CSV table of N, CA, C and O in Angstrom, one decimal:
chain,number,residue,atom,x,y,z
U,1,MET,N,50.8,127.2,92.5
U,1,MET,CA,52.2,126.8,92.6
U,1,MET,C,52.7,127.2,94.0
U,1,MET,O,52.6,128.3,94.4
U,2,ILE,N,53.4,126.3,94.7
U,2,ILE,CA,53.9,126.6,96.0
U,2,ILE,C,55.4,126.5,95.9
U,2,ILE,O,56.0,125.6,95.4
U,3,ILE,N,56.1,127.6,96.3
U,3,ILE,CA,57.5,127.7,96.3
U,3,ILE,C,58.1,127.4,97.7
U,3,ILE,O,57.7,128.0,98.6
U,4,ILE,N,58.9,126.3,97.7
U,4,ILE,CA,59.5,125.9,99.0
U,4,ILE,C,60.8,126.6,99.1
U,4,ILE,O,61.6,126.7,98.2
U,5,GLY,N,61.1,127.1,100.3
U,5,GLY,CA,62.4,127.7,100.6
U,5,GLY,C,62.3,128.7,101.7
U,5,GLY,O,61.2,129.0,102.2
U,6,THR,N,63.4,129.3,102.1
U,6,THR,CA,63.3,130.3,103.1
U,6,THR,C,62.7,131.6,102.6
U,6,THR,O,62.7,131.9,101.4
U,7,MET,N,62.3,132.4,103.5
U,7,MET,CA,61.7,133.7,103.1
U,7,MET,C,62.8,134.6,102.5
U,7,MET,O,62.5,135.3,101.5
U,8,ALA,N,64.0,134.5,103.0
U,8,ALA,CA,65.1,135.3,102.4
U,8,ALA,C,65.3,134.9,101.0
U,8,ALA,O,65.5,135.8,100.1
U,9,LYS,N,65.2,133.6,100.7
U,9,LYS,CA,65.4,133.2,99.3
U,9,LYS,C,64.3,133.7,98.4
U,9,LYS,O,64.5,134.1,97.3
U,10,LYS,N,63.1,133.7,98.9
U,10,LYS,CA,62.0,134.1,98.2
U,10,LYS,C,62.1,135.6,97.9
U,10,LYS,O,61.8,136.1,96.8
U,11,ILE,N,62.6,136.4,98.8
U,11,ILE,CA,62.8,137.8,98.6
U,11,ILE,C,63.8,138.0,97.6
U,11,ILE,O,63.7,138.9,96.7
U,12,GLU,N,64.9,137.3,97.6
U,12,GLU,CA,66.0,137.4,96.6
U,12,GLU,C,65.5,137.0,95.2
U,12,GLU,O,65.8,137.7,94.2
U,13,MET,N,64.6,136.0,95.2
U,13,MET,CA,64.1,135.6,93.9
U,13,MET,C,63.2,136.7,93.3
U,13,MET,O,63.2,137.0,92.1
U,14,LEU,N,62.4,137.4,94.2
U,14,LEU,CA,61.5,138.5,93.8
U,14,LEU,C,62.4,139.6,93.3
U,14,LEU,O,62.0,140.2,92.2
U,15,LEU,N,63.5,140.0,93.9
U,15,LEU,CA,64.3,141.1,93.5
U,15,LEU,C,64.9,140.8,92.1
U,15,LEU,O,65.0,141.7,91.3
U,16,ILE,N,65.3,139.5,91.9
U,16,ILE,CA,65.9,139.1,90.6
U,16,ILE,C,64.8,139.2,89.5
U,16,ILE,O,65.0,139.8,88.5
U,17,GLU,N,63.6,138.7,89.8
U,17,GLU,CA,62.5,138.7,88.9
U,17,GLU,C,62.1,140.2,88.5
U,17,GLU,O,61.8,140.4,87.3
U,18,LEU,N,62.1,141.1,89.5
U,18,LEU,CA,61.7,142.5,89.2
U,18,LEU,C,62.9,143.4,88.8
U,18,LEU,O,62.7,144.6,88.6
U,19,ASP,N,64.1,142.8,88.8
U,19,ASP,CA,65.3,143.5,88.5
U,19,ASP,C,65.5,144.8,89.5
U,19,ASP,O,65.7,145.9,89.0
U,20,ILE,N,65.3,144.5,90.8
U,20,ILE,CA,65.5,145.5,91.8
U,20,ILE,C,66.7,145.2,92.6
U,20,ILE,O,66.8,144.1,93.3
U,21,PRO,N,67.8,146.0,92.6
U,21,PRO,CA,68.9,145.7,93.5
U,21,PRO,C,68.6,145.8,94.9
U,21,PRO,O,67.7,146.6,95.3
U,22,LYS,N,69.3,145.1,95.8
U,22,LYS,CA,69.1,145.1,97.2
U,22,LYS,C,69.2,146.6,97.7
U,22,LYS,O,68.5,147.0,98.6
U,23,LYS,N,70.2,147.3,97.2
U,23,LYS,CA,70.4,148.7,97.6
U,23,LYS,C,69.1,149.5,97.4
U,23,LYS,O,68.7,150.3,98.2
U,24,GLU,N,68.5,149.3,96.2
U,24,GLU,CA,67.2,150.0,95.9
U,24,GLU,C,66.1,149.6,96.8
U,24,GLU,O,65.3,150.5,97.3
U,25,LEU,N,66.0,148.3,97.1
U,25,LEU,CA,64.9,147.9,98.1
U,25,LEU,C,65.1,148.5,99.4
U,25,LEU,O,64.2,149.0,100.0
U,26,ALA,N,66.4,148.5,99.9
U,26,ALA,CA,66.7,149.1,101.2
U,26,ALA,C,66.3,150.6,101.2
U,26,ALA,O,65.7,151.0,102.2
U,27,SER,N,66.6,151.3,100.2
U,27,SER,CA,66.2,152.7,100.1
U,27,SER,C,64.7,152.9,100.1
U,27,SER,O,64.2,153.7,100.8
U,28,ARG,N,64.0,152.0,99.4
U,28,ARG,CA,62.5,152.1,99.4
U,28,ARG,C,61.9,151.8,100.8
U,28,ARG,O,60.9,152.3,101.1
U,29,LEU,N,62.6,151.0,101.5
U,29,LEU,CA,62.2,150.6,102.9
U,29,LEU,C,62.6,151.6,103.9
U,29,LEU,O,62.3,151.4,105.1
U,30,GLY,N,63.5,152.5,103.5
U,30,GLY,CA,64.0,153.5,104.5
U,30,GLY,C,65.1,152.9,105.4
U,30,GLY,O,65.2,153.3,106.6
U,31,THR,N,65.8,152.0,104.9
U,31,THR,CA,66.9,151.4,105.7
U,31,THR,C,68.2,151.3,104.9
U,31,THR,O,68.2,151.8,103.8
U,32,THR,N,69.2,150.8,105.5
U,32,THR,CA,70.5,150.7,104.8
U,32,THR,C,70.6,149.3,104.1
U,32,THR,O,70.0,148.4,104.5
U,33,GLN,N,71.5,149.2,103.1
U,33,GLN,CA,71.7,148.0,102.4
U,33,GLN,C,72.3,147.0,103.4
U,33,GLN,O,72.0,145.8,103.4
U,34,SER,N,73.2,147.5,104.3
U,34,SER,CA,73.8,146.6,105.3
U,34,SER,C,72.7,146.0,106.3
U,34,SER,O,72.8,144.8,106.6
U,35,ASN,N,71.8,146.8,106.7
U,35,ASN,CA,70.7,146.4,107.6
U,35,ASN,C,69.9,145.3,106.9
U,35,ASN,O,69.5,144.3,107.4
U,36,LEU,N,69.5,145.6,105.6
U,36,LEU,CA,68.7,144.6,104.8
U,36,LEU,C,69.5,143.3,104.6
U,36,LEU,O,68.9,142.2,104.8
U,37,SER,N,70.7,143.4,104.3
U,37,SER,CA,71.6,142.2,104.1
U,37,SER,C,71.6,141.4,105.4
U,37,SER,O,71.5,140.1,105.3
U,38,SER,N,71.8,142.0,106.5
U,38,SER,CA,71.8,141.3,107.8
U,38,SER,C,70.5,140.6,108.1
U,38,SER,O,70.5,139.5,108.5
U,39,LYS,N,69.4,141.3,107.8
U,39,LYS,CA,68.1,140.7,107.9
U,39,LYS,C,67.9,139.5,107.0
U,39,LYS,O,67.4,138.5,107.4
U,40,LEU,N,68.4,139.6,105.8
U,40,LEU,CA,68.3,138.5,104.9
U,40,LEU,C,69.1,137.3,105.4
U,40,LEU,O,68.7,136.1,105.2
U,41,LYS,N,70.3,137.5,105.9
U,41,LYS,CA,71.2,136.5,106.4
U,41,LYS,C,70.5,135.8,107.6
U,41,LYS,O,70.6,134.5,107.7
U,42,ARG,N,69.8,136.5,108.5
U,42,ARG,CA,69.1,135.9,109.6
U,42,ARG,C,67.8,135.3,109.2
U,42,ARG,O,67.3,134.4,109.9
U,43,ASP,N,67.3,135.7,108.1
U,43,ASP,CA,66.0,135.1,107.5
U,43,ASP,C,64.9,135.2,108.6
U,43,ASP,O,64.3,134.3,108.9
U,44,ASN,N,64.8,136.4,109.2
U,44,ASN,CA,63.9,136.7,110.3
U,44,ASN,C,63.0,137.9,110.0
U,44,ASN,O,63.4,139.0,110.2
U,45,PHE,N,61.9,137.6,109.4
U,45,PHE,CA,61.0,138.7,108.9
U,45,PHE,C,59.6,138.6,109.6
U,45,PHE,O,59.1,137.5,109.6
U,46,SER,N,59.1,139.7,110.1
U,46,SER,CA,57.7,139.7,110.6
U,46,SER,C,56.8,139.8,109.4
U,46,SER,O,57.2,140.2,108.3
U,47,GLU,N,55.5,139.5,109.6
U,47,GLU,CA,54.6,139.6,108.5
U,47,GLU,C,54.5,141.1,108.1
U,47,GLU,O,54.3,141.4,106.9
U,48,LYS,N,54.6,142.0,109.0
U,48,LYS,CA,54.5,143.4,108.7
U,48,LYS,C,55.7,143.8,107.7
U,48,LYS,O,55.5,144.5,106.8
U,49,GLU,N,56.9,143.3,108.0
U,49,GLU,CA,58.1,143.6,107.2
U,49,GLU,C,57.9,143.0,105.8
U,49,GLU,O,58.2,143.6,104.8
U,50,LEU,N,57.3,141.8,105.7
U,50,LEU,CA,57.0,141.2,104.4
U,50,LEU,C,56.0,142.0,103.6
U,50,LEU,O,56.1,142.2,102.4
U,51,GLN,N,55.0,142.5,104.3
U,51,GLN,CA,54.0,143.4,103.7
U,51,GLN,C,54.7,144.6,103.2
U,51,GLN,O,54.4,145.1,102.1
U,52,ASP,N,55.6,145.2,104.0
U,52,ASP,CA,56.3,146.4,103.6
U,52,ASP,C,57.2,146.1,102.3
U,52,ASP,O,57.3,147.0,101.4
U,53,ILE,N,57.8,145.0,102.3
U,53,ILE,CA,58.7,144.6,101.2
U,53,ILE,C,57.8,144.5,99.9
U,53,ILE,O,58.2,145.0,98.9
U,54,ALA,N,56.7,143.8,100.1
U,54,ALA,CA,55.8,143.7,98.9
U,54,ALA,C,55.3,145.0,98.4
U,54,ALA,O,55.3,145.3,97.2
U,55,SER,N,54.9,145.9,99.3
U,55,SER,CA,54.5,147.2,98.9
U,55,SER,C,55.6,148.0,98.2
U,55,SER,O,55.4,148.6,97.2
U,56,ALA,N,56.8,147.9,98.7
U,56,ALA,CA,58.0,148.6,98.1
U,56,ALA,C,58.3,148.1,96.7
U,56,ALA,O,58.8,148.8,95.9
U,57,CYS,N,57.9,146.8,96.5
U,57,CYS,CA,58.2,146.2,95.2
U,57,CYS,C,57.0,146.3,94.3
U,57,CYS,O,57.0,145.8,93.1
U,58,GLY,N,55.8,146.8,94.8
U,58,GLY,CA,54.6,146.9,93.9
U,58,GLY,C,54.0,145.5,93.7
U,58,GLY,O,53.4,145.3,92.6
U,59,VAL,N,54.1,144.6,94.6
U,59,VAL,CA,53.5,143.3,94.5
U,59,VAL,C,52.6,143.0,95.7
U,59,VAL,O,52.6,143.8,96.7
U,60,THR,N,52.0,141.9,95.7
U,60,THR,CA,51.1,141.5,96.8
U,60,THR,C,51.8,140.3,97.6
U,60,THR,O,52.3,139.4,97.0
U,61,PHE,N,51.8,140.4,98.9
U,61,PHE,CA,52.3,139.3,99.8
U,61,PHE,C,51.1,138.6,100.4
U,61,PHE,O,50.2,139.3,100.9
U,62,LYS,N,51.0,137.3,100.2
U,62,LYS,CA,49.9,136.5,100.8
U,62,LYS,C,50.5,135.4,101.6
U,62,LYS,O,51.0,134.4,101.1
U,63,GLY,N,50.4,135.6,102.9
U,63,GLY,CA,51.0,134.5,103.8
U,63,GLY,C,49.8,133.6,104.2
U,63,GLY,O,48.8,134.1,104.7
U,64,SER,N,50.0,132.3,104.1
U,64,SER,CA,49.0,131.4,104.4
U,64,SER,C,49.5,130.0,104.6
U,64,SER,O,50.7,129.7,104.2
U,65,PHE,N,48.7,129.2,105.3
U,65,PHE,CA,49.1,127.8,105.4
U,65,PHE,C,48.2,127.0,104.4
U,65,PHE,O,47.0,127.3,104.3
U,66,ILE,N,48.8,126.0,103.8
U,66,ILE,CA,48.1,125.2,102.8
U,66,ILE,C,48.0,123.7,103.3
U,66,ILE,O,49.1,123.2,103.6
U,67,ILE,N,46.8,123.2,103.5
U,67,ILE,CA,46.6,121.8,103.9
U,67,ILE,C,46.4,121.1,102.6
U,67,ILE,O,45.3,121.1,102.0
U,68,GLU,N,47.4,120.4,102.1
U,68,GLU,CA,47.4,119.8,100.7
U,68,GLU,C,46.3,118.8,100.6
U,68,GLU,O,45.5,118.8,99.6
U,69,ASP,N,46.2,117.8,101.5
U,69,ASP,CA,45.3,116.7,101.3
U,69,ASP,C,43.8,117.1,101.5
U,69,ASP,O,42.9,116.4,101.1
U,70,LYS,N,43.6,118.3,102.1
U,70,LYS,CA,42.2,118.8,102.2
U,70,LYS,C,42.0,120.0,101.2
U,70,LYS,O,40.9,120.5,101.2
U,71,GLU,N,43.0,120.3,100.4
U,71,GLU,CA,42.9,121.4,99.5
U,71,GLU,C,42.3,122.6,100.2
U,71,GLU,O,41.4,123.3,99.7
U,72,LYS,N,42.9,123.0,101.3
U,72,LYS,CA,42.4,124.1,102.1
U,72,LYS,C,43.6,125.0,102.4
U,72,LYS,O,44.7,124.6,102.7
U,73,GLU,N,43.2,126.3,102.4
U,73,GLU,CA,44.2,127.4,102.7
U,73,GLU,C,43.7,128.1,103.9
U,73,GLU,O,42.6,128.5,104.0
U,74,ILE,N,44.6,128.3,104.9
U,74,ILE,CA,44.3,129.0,106.1
U,74,ILE,C,45.2,130.2,106.2
U,74,ILE,O,46.4,130.2,106.1
């Protein structure tokens, strides 16, 4: 299953699924809720930040490109 959308939207969906408030995620990441909210609004995350978010939520982040017609993942 491929979920289309912004990374910020995916993070928000993850938090809803895991019932983790943004304030709690910010705390786990060692930042403020205000800083996290700003980051979500800009939707500008490095792969390292996404890995950190995944780790803080106890999940796995897998970033890849999918070539549909060749059924290939890069």
